[in-house]
Short mmCIF file of C-alpha atoms in Angstrom, two decimals:
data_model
loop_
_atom_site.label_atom_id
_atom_site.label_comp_id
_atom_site.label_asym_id
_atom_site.label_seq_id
_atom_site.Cartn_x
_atom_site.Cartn_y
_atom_site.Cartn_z
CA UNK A 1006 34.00 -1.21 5.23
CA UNK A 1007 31.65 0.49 3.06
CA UNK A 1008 29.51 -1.89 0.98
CA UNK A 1009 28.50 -1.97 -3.07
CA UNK A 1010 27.23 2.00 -3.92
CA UNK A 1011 25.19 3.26 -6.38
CA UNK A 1012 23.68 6.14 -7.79
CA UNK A 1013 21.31 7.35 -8.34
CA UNK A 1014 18.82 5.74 -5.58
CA UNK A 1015 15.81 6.64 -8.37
CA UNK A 1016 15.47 7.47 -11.07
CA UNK A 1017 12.54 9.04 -13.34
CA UNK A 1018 12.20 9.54 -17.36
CA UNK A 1019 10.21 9.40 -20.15
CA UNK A 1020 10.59 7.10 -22.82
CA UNK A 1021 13.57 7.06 -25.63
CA UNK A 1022 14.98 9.10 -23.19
CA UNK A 1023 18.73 7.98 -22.35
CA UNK A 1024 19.72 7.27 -18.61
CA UNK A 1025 23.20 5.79 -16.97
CA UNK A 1026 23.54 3.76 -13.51
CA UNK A 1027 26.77 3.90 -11.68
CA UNK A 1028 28.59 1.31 -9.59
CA UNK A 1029 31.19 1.14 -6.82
CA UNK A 1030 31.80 -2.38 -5.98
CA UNK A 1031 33.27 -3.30 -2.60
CA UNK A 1032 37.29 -2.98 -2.08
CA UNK A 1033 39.64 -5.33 -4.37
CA UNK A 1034 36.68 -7.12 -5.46
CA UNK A 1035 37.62 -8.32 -8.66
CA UNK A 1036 33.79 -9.26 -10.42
CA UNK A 1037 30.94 -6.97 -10.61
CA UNK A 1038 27.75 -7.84 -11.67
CA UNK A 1039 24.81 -5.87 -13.22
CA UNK A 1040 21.25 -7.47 -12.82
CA UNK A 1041 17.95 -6.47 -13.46
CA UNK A 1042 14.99 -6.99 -10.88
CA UNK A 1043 11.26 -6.55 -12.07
CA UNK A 1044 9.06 -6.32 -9.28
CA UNK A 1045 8.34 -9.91 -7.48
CA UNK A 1046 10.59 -11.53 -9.30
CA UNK A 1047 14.19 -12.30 -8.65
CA UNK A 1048 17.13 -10.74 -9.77
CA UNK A 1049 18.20 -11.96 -13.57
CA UNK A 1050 22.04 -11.56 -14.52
CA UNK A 1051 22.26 -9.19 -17.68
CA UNK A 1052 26.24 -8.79 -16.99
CA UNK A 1053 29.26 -10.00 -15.49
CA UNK A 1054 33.11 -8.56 -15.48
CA UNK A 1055 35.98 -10.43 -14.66
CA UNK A 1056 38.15 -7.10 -14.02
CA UNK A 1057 37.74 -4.80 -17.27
CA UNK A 1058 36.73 -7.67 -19.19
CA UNK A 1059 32.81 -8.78 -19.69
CA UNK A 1060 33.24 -12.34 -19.32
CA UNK A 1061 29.75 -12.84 -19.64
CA UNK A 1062 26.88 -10.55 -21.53
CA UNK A 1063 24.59 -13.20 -22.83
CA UNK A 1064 21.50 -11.57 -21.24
CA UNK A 1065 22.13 -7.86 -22.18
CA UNK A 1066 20.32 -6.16 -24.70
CA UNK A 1067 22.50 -5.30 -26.85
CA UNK A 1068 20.68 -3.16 -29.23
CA UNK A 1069 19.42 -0.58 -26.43
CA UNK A 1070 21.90 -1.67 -23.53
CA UNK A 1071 25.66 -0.99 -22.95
CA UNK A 1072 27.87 -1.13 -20.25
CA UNK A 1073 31.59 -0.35 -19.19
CA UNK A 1074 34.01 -0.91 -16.37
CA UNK A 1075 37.41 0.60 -17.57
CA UNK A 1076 39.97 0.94 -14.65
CA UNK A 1077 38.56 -2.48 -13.18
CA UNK A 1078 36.35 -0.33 -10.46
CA UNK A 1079 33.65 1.38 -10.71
CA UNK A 1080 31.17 0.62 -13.50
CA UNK A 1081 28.38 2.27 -15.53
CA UNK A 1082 25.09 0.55 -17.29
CA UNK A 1083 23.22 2.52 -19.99
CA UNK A 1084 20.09 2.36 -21.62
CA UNK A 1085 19.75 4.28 -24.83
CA UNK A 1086 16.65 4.44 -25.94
CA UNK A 1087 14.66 3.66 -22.63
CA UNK A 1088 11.28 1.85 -23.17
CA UNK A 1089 8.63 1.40 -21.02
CA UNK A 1090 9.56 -2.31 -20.17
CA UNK A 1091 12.55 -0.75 -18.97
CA UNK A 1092 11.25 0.56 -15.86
CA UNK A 1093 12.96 -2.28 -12.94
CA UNK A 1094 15.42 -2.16 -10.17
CA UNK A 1095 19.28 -2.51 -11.63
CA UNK A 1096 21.14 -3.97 -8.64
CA UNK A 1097 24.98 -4.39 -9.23
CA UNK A 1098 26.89 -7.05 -7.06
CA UNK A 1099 30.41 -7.58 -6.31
CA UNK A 1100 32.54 -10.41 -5.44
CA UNK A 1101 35.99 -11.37 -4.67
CA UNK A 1102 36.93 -13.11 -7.97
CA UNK A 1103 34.68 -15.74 -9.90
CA UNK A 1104 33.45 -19.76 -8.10
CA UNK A 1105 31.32 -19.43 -5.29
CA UNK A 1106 32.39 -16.27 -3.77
CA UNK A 1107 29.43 -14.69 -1.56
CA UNK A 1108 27.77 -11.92 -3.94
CA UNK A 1109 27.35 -8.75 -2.15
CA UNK A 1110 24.56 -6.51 -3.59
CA UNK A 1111 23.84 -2.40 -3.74
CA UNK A 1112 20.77 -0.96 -2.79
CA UNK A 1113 19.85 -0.44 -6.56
CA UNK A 1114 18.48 1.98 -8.61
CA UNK A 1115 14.66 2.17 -8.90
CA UNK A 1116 13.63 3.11 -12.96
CA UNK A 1117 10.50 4.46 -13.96
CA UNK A 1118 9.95 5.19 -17.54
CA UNK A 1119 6.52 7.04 -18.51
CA UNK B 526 15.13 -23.77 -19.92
CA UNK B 527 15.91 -25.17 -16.02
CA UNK B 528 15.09 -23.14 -12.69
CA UNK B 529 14.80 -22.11 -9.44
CA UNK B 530 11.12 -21.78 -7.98
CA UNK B 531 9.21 -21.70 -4.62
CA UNK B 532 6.43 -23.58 -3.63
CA UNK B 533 4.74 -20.42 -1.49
CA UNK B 534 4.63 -16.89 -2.49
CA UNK B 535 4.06 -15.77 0.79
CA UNK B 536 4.53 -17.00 4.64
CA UNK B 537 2.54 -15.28 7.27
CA UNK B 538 4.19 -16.65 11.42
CA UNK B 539 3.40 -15.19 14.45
CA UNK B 540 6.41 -13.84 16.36
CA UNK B 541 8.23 -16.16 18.20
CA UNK B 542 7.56 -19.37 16.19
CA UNK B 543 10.21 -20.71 13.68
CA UNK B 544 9.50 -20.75 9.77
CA UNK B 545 10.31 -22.45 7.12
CA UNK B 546 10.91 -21.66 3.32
CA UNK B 547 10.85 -23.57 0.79
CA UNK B 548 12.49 -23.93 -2.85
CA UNK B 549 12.99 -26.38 -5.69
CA UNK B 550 15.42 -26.73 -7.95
CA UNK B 551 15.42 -28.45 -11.33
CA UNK B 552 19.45 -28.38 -12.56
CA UNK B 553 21.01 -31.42 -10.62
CA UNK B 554 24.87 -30.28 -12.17
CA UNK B 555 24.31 -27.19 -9.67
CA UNK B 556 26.68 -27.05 -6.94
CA UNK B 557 25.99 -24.17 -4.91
CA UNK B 558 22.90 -22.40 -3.07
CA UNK B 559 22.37 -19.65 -1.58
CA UNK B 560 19.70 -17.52 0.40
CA UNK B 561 18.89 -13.99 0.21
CA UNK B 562 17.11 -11.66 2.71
CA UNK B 563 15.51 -8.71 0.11
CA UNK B 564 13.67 -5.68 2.76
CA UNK B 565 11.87 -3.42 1.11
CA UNK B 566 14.16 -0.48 -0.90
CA UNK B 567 17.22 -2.65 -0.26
CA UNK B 568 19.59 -5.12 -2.26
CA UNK B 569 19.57 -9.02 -1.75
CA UNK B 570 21.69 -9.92 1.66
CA UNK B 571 23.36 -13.20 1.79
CA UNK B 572 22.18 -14.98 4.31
CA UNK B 573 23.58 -18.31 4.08
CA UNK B 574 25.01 -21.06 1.47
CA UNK B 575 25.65 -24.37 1.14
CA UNK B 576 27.65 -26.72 -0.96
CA UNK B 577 25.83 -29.95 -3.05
CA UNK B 578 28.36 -32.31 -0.30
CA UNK B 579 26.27 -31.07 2.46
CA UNK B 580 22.60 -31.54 3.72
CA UNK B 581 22.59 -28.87 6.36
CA UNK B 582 24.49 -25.91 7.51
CA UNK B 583 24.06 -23.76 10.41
CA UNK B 584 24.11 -20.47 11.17
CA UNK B 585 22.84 -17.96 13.35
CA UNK B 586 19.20 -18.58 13.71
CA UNK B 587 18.83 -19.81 10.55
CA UNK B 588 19.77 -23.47 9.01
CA UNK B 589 19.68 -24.41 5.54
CA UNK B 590 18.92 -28.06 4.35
CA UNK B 591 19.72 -29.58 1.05
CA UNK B 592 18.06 -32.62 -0.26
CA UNK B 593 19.70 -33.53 -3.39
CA UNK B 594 17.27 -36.73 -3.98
CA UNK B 595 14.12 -34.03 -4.54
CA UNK B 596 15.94 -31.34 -5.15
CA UNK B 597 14.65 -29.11 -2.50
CA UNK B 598 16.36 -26.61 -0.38
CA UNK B 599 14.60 -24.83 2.80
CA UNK B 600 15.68 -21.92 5.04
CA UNK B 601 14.40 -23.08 8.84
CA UNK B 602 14.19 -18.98 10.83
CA UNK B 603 13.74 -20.08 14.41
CA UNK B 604 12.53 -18.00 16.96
CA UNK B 605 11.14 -15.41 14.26
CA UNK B 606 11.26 -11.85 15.12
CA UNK B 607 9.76 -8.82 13.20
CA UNK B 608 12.90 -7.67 11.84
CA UNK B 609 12.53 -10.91 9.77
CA UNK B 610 9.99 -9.75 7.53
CA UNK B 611 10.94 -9.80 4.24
CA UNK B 612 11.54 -11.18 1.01
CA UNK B 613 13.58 -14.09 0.68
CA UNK B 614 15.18 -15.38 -2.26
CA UNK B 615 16.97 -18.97 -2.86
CA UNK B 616 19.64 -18.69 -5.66
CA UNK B 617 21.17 -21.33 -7.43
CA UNK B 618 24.89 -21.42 -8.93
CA UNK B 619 24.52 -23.13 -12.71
CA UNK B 620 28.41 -22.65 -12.86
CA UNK B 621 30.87 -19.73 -13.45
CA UNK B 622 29.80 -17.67 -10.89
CA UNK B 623 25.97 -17.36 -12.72
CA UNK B 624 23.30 -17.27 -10.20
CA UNK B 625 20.00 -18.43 -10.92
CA UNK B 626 17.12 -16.89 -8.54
CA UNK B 627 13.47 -18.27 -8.06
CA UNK B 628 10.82 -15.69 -7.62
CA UNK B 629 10.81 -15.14 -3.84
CA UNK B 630 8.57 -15.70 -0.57
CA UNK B 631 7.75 -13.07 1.33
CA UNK B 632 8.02 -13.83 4.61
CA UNK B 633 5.24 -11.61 7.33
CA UNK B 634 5.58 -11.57 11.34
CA UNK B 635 2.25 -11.28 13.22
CA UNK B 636 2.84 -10.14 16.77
#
């Protein structure tokens, strides 16, 4: 079975500059999971769907971040206008439904912003 | 705010011996912890969990133990072999599914 996929694998831009990560979770599972990984530090939750539905976006940026998941599947994170603090790893994670189901992880998508 | 952190940054074992990582936690309403393997280029991979009604869970090489009085959690590696080397990551479940990481040790193999 083919685990969590995204694309792109890197990705390079200057700032204000708009870029867009993309994320299949694993089969029939139901919560997906964008976080944000500087380097050396651990990942940090920016959002969580239950389905379609964000259950739980208290750590996006709103003002510069958005992101969508509209059939339930796959799901895309933007950035519009990119800053320099913006260069990270985005990992998405998927799970079978909310508790303590294991969180499996992508390989992410390595930002640089210049 | 309340969090997960490590007491080393980095673990340096010659092949063959067993480590041990360490991590504290400071929320005592969390339930759930898990460890992470993070190689280099790759996502976190779930290594093992365990539930606040247990002190230590087994799996294949690896055993986690949960002491709830000190809030500590460790990931014992016996028999350590290169492919071990990596980052590894204790996470800690504040509730509804919201995973709290510490910063990470990174574990190195010396032949």
């Amino acid at each position: 079975e083919a685990g969590v996929v995204q694309s792109p694998r890197y990705k390079i831009i200057e700032k204000k500059q708009p870029v867009a990560f993309w994320c299949n979770p694993i089969s029939g599972h139901n919560t997906l999971y964008w976080y944000l990984q500087n380097l050396g530090q651990g990942p940090e939750l920016l959002i969580r769907y239950e389905n379609e539905e964000a259950v739980d976006d208290s750590q996006l940026p709103k003002d510069r971040f958005s992101a969508e998941r509209l059939k339930g599947v796959d799901s895309t994170l933007k950035i519009q206008p990119a800053e320099l603090g913006d260069s990270a790893v985005y990992l998405c994670a998927s799970s079978l439904a909310s508790g303590t189901d294991t969180q499996y992880f992508g390989p992410g998508t390595r930002l640089t912003v210049l | 705010g309340e969090s997960v952190g490590l007491h080393l940054p980095t673990l340096s074992v010659q092949e063959g011996d067993n480590s041990i990582i360490n991590c504290a936690y400071s929320n005592s309403a969390s339930d759930y912890f898990i460890w992470y393997k993070q190689e280099s280029g790759k996502g976190p991979q779930f290594i093992i969990d365990i539930r606040s009604n247990m002190d230590k869970r087994q799996g294949q090489r690896v055993t986690v133990l949960l002491n709830k009085t000190v809030k500590h959690l460790s990931l014992q590696i016996a028999a350590t072999q290169p492919g071990d080397s990596a980052v590894y990551f204790c996470a800690e479940n504040q509730g509804a599914q919201k995973l709290v990481f510490g910063q990470g040790t990174r574990l190195t193999i010396n032949p």
